[in-house]
Amino acid sequence: MGGRFLVTGGAGYVGSHLVRALRARGDRCTVLDNLSTGHRAAVPDGVALAEIDLADRAAVDKILADGPWDGVFHFAALSLVGDSMRDPMGYFAANAGNSAGLIDACIRHDVKKLVFSSTAALFGLPERLPIAEDDRIDPGSPYGESKFMVERMLAWADRVHGLRYAALRYFNAAGADPDGALGEDHRPETHLIPLAIDAALGRRPPLAVFGTDYPTPDGTCIRDYVHVSDLATAHLAAFDQLDRASVTYNLGSEAGHSVHEVLASVARVGGCKVPHTLAPRRPGDPAVLVAASARIRAACGWTPRFTALDDIVATAWAWRNAHPSGYDGG
Ligand code: UDP
């Protein structure tokens, strides 16, 4: 007998893959999403979509009152580091303020477990690599700070009210549902892999490689790309152990890839060149970000299915190729 879950941000990139994973194992879910960045078409038939803004406390309260809920998965957030540097207070209100309201509603309506989509951006410039859970937290942006604020709220919600939580910190969600039902569709798109694929397909101008003078072997930034479906299974694995205690996990591949390596992977997968230009650094980009994931592997037996970058890129390529306009047009 499956459970019943509320997924905030379930029409977005990672949230929609989690909804698919929940349904695949027989759980029922309702998506709460204001569709500001999510897509109606990413919500499958048979899943209720509550088109609600988390800032609307009365509406959030009403849906949580409509329990019982076995748990809440909380993805809904603003997630662009650059935007957060321009509008810090907007990010604190949307990410921290709205999360406070959601957590409060969970407590009042006796929801016992919450899984929170956090970020490795709360580590700022890492002091060592790969980044482990207990490494120094020093968010380099209001975005990272706003996510850390929510982690602290959850710690207090557990201590005072017994709300069990899992905080999952990840960086570069990548790829698409291997069955082709879901994929990445940000507007505007700012992420490396979809932009590189579109450049290779001639749908966008050549990709600008942001910075070639970093202290890395080929001079470009190194990032940790984790397949979005593996992130989804990590959320399930973390939820399943919340009977024991609240947890905080980093979700990384422990193997970083440079921008040039990503472009080479896209070229291999697509069988064509990726037109690109060399551009100055993008402000705020650290040279290397690679997260550890030993803790969740040991505690939950989480094993990512996609470990090779080419396999991750292949799923992203298949999605972009089949959906030139993303979710528009089916
Ligand atoms: N990047 C790039 N050109 C682009 C977009 C991204 O060179 O048009 C680089 C970016 O500087 C970073 C890496 O690709 O080093 C991943 O960037 P992305 O925006 O995908 O994710 P982030 O690491 O910022 O979360």
Tab-separated table of C-alpha atoms and ligand atoms in Angstrom, residues 171-172 190-193 195 207-210 221-223 225 259 282 285-286 289, ligand 1:
chain	number	residue	atom	x	y	z
A	171	PHE	CA	24.722	20.910	-7.419
A	172	ASN	CA	24.411	20.084	-11.074
A	190	THR	CA	21.294	29.111	-18.322
A	191	HIS	CA	22.711	25.617	-17.779
A	192	LEU	CA	25.692	24.222	-19.586
A	193	ILE	CA	24.457	20.881	-20.917
A	195	LEU	CA	22.895	25.112	-23.972
A	207	LEU	CA	28.231	28.289	-26.513
A	208	ALA	CA	30.329	30.797	-24.536
A	209	VAL	CA	32.817	28.954	-22.327
A	210	PHE	CA	32.942	31.111	-19.209
A	221	CYS	CA	35.476	25.077	-14.280
A	222	ILE	CA	34.864	21.609	-12.899
A	223	ARG	CA	31.383	20.638	-11.724
A	225	TYR	CA	26.844	16.371	-12.684
A	259	VAL	CA	33.377	22.556	-19.208
A	282	ARG	CA	31.158	34.358	-15.075
A	285	ASP	CA	31.778	30.757	-10.354
A	286	PRO	CA	34.196	28.797	-8.128
A	289	LEU	CA	32.716	22.026	-7.015
B	1	UDP	N1	29.000	27.499	-18.267
B	1	UDP	C1	29.603	27.975	-19.417
B	1	UDP	N2	28.811	28.517	-20.403
B	1	UDP	C2	27.456	28.611	-20.288
B	1	UDP	C3	26.844	28.109	-19.108
B	1	UDP	C4	27.643	27.553	-18.119
B	1	UDP	O1	30.822	27.919	-19.569
B	1	UDP	O2	26.806	29.143	-21.192
B	1	UDP	C5	29.821	26.921	-17.203
B	1	UDP	C6	29.681	27.631	-15.871
B	1	UDP	O3	30.601	28.704	-15.790
B	1	UDP	C7	29.982	26.502	-14.891
B	1	UDP	C8	29.504	25.262	-15.604
B	1	UDP	O4	29.384	25.603	-16.988
B	1	UDP	O5	31.372	26.390	-14.706
B	1	UDP	C9	28.132	24.789	-15.114
B	1	UDP	O6	27.254	25.903	-15.136
B	1	UDP	P1	25.708	25.760	-14.909
B	1	UDP	O7	25.104	27.137	-15.082
B	1	UDP	O8	25.177	24.677	-15.794
B	1	UDP	O9	25.547	25.251	-13.418
B	1	UDP	P2	26.114	25.863	-12.029
B	1	UDP	O10	27.389	25.127	-11.766
B	1	UDP	O11	26.292	27.339	-12.209
B	1	UDP	O12	25.058	25.507	-11.052
